[in-house]
Amino acid sequence: MPPELQWNTKAFEAIRRSPGVMSAVDAEADSIAIECGSGYATSSVQGKTRYRTIVIPDTYKAYRDNQKNNTLVKVLSAHKLG
């Protein structure tokens, strides 16, 4: 029987907070916002255990575009598949 695996959660938290991961997360979010079109923006924050970024419609026109065409879901789905 293989030995039991012990996860080092502090190391995972350190990796998720590292500058390299933060820049990769920001780059991916920026790429998604650009692909969505004008009026979409990103917002980032350091959470309790990891760095988080969201893409949001920043103008009324972008908000309506997302409501009508489901733009964020379509672009995010394409990024996951591509």
PDB file of C-alpha atoms in Angstrom:
ATOM      1  CA  MET A   1       0.000   0.000   0.000  1.00  0.00           C
ATOM      2  CA  PRO A   2       1.446   3.414  -0.946  1.00  0.00           C
ATOM      3  CA  PRO A   3       2.231   5.912   1.802  1.00  0.00           C
ATOM      4  CA  GLU A   4      -0.418   8.487   2.646  1.00  0.00           C
ATOM      5  CA  LEU A   5       0.055  11.786   0.847  1.00  0.00           C
ATOM      6  CA  GLN A   6       0.384  14.870   3.045  1.00  0.00           C
ATOM      7  CA  TRP A   7      -0.497  18.139   1.293  1.00  0.00           C
ATOM      8  CA  ASN A   8       1.541  21.200   2.223  1.00  0.00           C
ATOM      9  CA  THR A   9      -1.234  23.806   2.121  1.00  0.00           C
ATOM     10  CA  LYS A  10       1.092  26.642   3.169  1.00  0.00           C
ATOM     11  CA  ALA A  11       3.242  25.956   0.106  1.00  0.00           C
ATOM     12  CA  PHE A  12       0.165  26.016  -2.148  1.00  0.00           C
ATOM     13  CA  GLU A  13      -0.855  29.363  -0.649  1.00  0.00           C
ATOM     14  CA  ALA A  14       2.653  30.736  -1.205  1.00  0.00           C
ATOM     15  CA  ILE A  15       2.571  29.640  -4.847  1.00  0.00           C
ATOM     16  CA  ARG A  16      -0.877  31.177  -5.415  1.00  0.00           C
ATOM     17  CA  ARG A  17       0.390  34.475  -3.960  1.00  0.00           C
ATOM     18  CA  SER A  18       3.653  34.564  -5.936  1.00  0.00           C
ATOM     19  CA  PRO A  19       4.304  37.410  -8.400  1.00  0.00           C
ATOM     20  CA  GLY A  20       4.554  34.981 -11.322  1.00  0.00           C
ATOM     21  CA  VAL A  21       1.102  33.563 -10.679  1.00  0.00           C
ATOM     22  CA  MET A  22      -0.328  37.042 -10.139  1.00  0.00           C
ATOM     23  CA  SER A  23       1.012  38.258 -13.488  1.00  0.00           C
ATOM     24  CA  ALA A  24      -0.245  35.115 -15.268  1.00  0.00           C
ATOM     25  CA  VAL A  25      -3.730  35.566 -13.790  1.00  0.00           C
ATOM     26  CA  ASP A  26      -3.757  39.257 -14.761  1.00  0.00           C
ATOM     27  CA  ALA A  27      -2.569  38.447 -18.293  1.00  0.00           C
ATOM     28  CA  GLU A  28      -5.318  35.868 -18.793  1.00  0.00           C
ATOM     29  CA  ALA A  29      -7.987  38.249 -17.487  1.00  0.00           C
ATOM     30  CA  ASP A  30      -6.691  41.055 -19.721  1.00  0.00           C
ATOM     31  CA  SER A  31      -6.797  38.708 -22.703  1.00  0.00           C
ATOM     32  CA  ILE A  32     -10.415  37.808 -21.948  1.00  0.00           C
ATOM     33  CA  ALA A  33     -11.392  41.469 -21.499  1.00  0.00           C
ATOM     34  CA  ILE A  34      -9.776  42.407 -24.820  1.00  0.00           C
ATOM     35  CA  GLU A  35     -11.524  39.546 -26.604  1.00  0.00           C
ATOM     36  CA  CYS A  36     -14.880  40.663 -25.157  1.00  0.00           C
ATOM     37  CA  GLY A  37     -14.455  44.054 -26.802  1.00  0.00           C
ATOM     38  CA  SER A  38     -14.486  47.649 -25.688  1.00  0.00           C
ATOM     39  CA  GLY A  39     -16.081  48.491 -22.382  1.00  0.00           C
ATOM     40  CA  TYR A  40     -14.893  45.417 -20.470  1.00  0.00           C
ATOM     41  CA  ALA A  41     -12.408  45.826 -17.619  1.00  0.00           C
ATOM     42  CA  THR A  42     -10.591  43.699 -15.052  1.00  0.00           C
ATOM     43  CA  SER A  43     -10.394  44.025 -11.294  1.00  0.00           C
ATOM     44  CA  SER A  44      -7.868  42.179  -9.124  1.00  0.00           C
ATOM     45  CA  VAL A  45      -7.567  41.577  -5.407  1.00  0.00           C
ATOM     46  CA  GLN A  46      -5.384  39.498  -3.105  1.00  0.00           C
ATOM     47  CA  GLY A  47      -7.776  37.181  -1.296  1.00  0.00           C
ATOM     48  CA  LYS A  48      -7.252  35.287   1.938  1.00  0.00           C
ATOM     49  CA  THR A  49      -5.560  32.331   0.229  1.00  0.00           C
ATOM     50  CA  ARG A  50      -5.189  33.281  -3.443  1.00  0.00           C
ATOM     51  CA  TYR A  51      -5.037  36.127  -5.934  1.00  0.00           C
ATOM     52  CA  ARG A  52      -8.312  36.742  -7.775  1.00  0.00           C
ATOM     53  CA  THR A  53      -9.222  38.632 -10.928  1.00  0.00           C
ATOM     54  CA  ILE A  54     -12.604  39.238 -12.520  1.00  0.00           C
ATOM     55  CA  VAL A  55     -13.666  40.583 -15.892  1.00  0.00           C
ATOM     56  CA  ILE A  56     -16.646  42.928 -15.768  1.00  0.00           C
ATOM     57  CA  PRO A  57     -18.609  45.070 -18.198  1.00  0.00           C
ATOM     58  CA  ASP A  58     -17.419  48.573 -17.302  1.00  0.00           C
ATOM     59  CA  THR A  59     -19.781  50.630 -19.464  1.00  0.00           C
ATOM     60  CA  TYR A  60     -23.514  50.564 -19.999  1.00  0.00           C
ATOM     61  CA  LYS A  61     -22.968  49.490 -23.627  1.00  0.00           C
ATOM     62  CA  ALA A  62     -20.802  46.552 -22.518  1.00  0.00           C
ATOM     63  CA  TYR A  63     -23.345  45.652 -19.831  1.00  0.00           C
ATOM     64  CA  ARG A  64     -26.139  45.526 -22.422  1.00  0.00           C
ATOM     65  CA  ASP A  65     -23.909  43.561 -24.807  1.00  0.00           C
ATOM     66  CA  ASN A  66     -23.247  40.974 -22.120  1.00  0.00           C
ATOM     67  CA  GLN A  67     -26.948  40.753 -21.213  1.00  0.00           C
ATOM     68  CA  LYS A  68     -28.026  40.347 -24.824  1.00  0.00           C
ATOM     69  CA  ASN A  69     -25.219  38.134 -26.181  1.00  0.00           C
ATOM     70  CA  ASN A  70     -23.835  36.406 -23.063  1.00  0.00           C
ATOM     71  CA  THR A  71     -20.414  37.667 -24.146  1.00  0.00           C
ATOM     72  CA  LEU A  72     -18.450  36.827 -21.001  1.00  0.00           C
ATOM     73  CA  VAL A  73     -19.646  33.216 -20.912  1.00  0.00           C
ATOM     74  CA  LYS A  74     -18.916  32.707 -24.613  1.00  0.00           C
ATOM     75  CA  VAL A  75     -15.424  34.184 -24.426  1.00  0.00           C
ATOM     76  CA  LEU A  76     -14.567  32.318 -21.228  1.00  0.00           C
ATOM     77  CA  SER A  77     -15.815  29.044 -22.734  1.00  0.00           C
ATOM     78  CA  ALA A  78     -13.642  29.617 -25.805  1.00  0.00           C
ATOM     79  CA  HIS A  79     -10.604  30.232 -23.561  1.00  0.00           C
ATOM     80  CA  LYS A  80     -11.219  27.021 -21.618  1.00  0.00           C
ATOM     81  CA  LEU A  81     -11.580  24.978 -24.817  1.00  0.00           C
ATOM     82  CA  GLY A  82      -8.759  26.693 -26.693  1.00  0.00           C
TER      83      GLY A  82
END
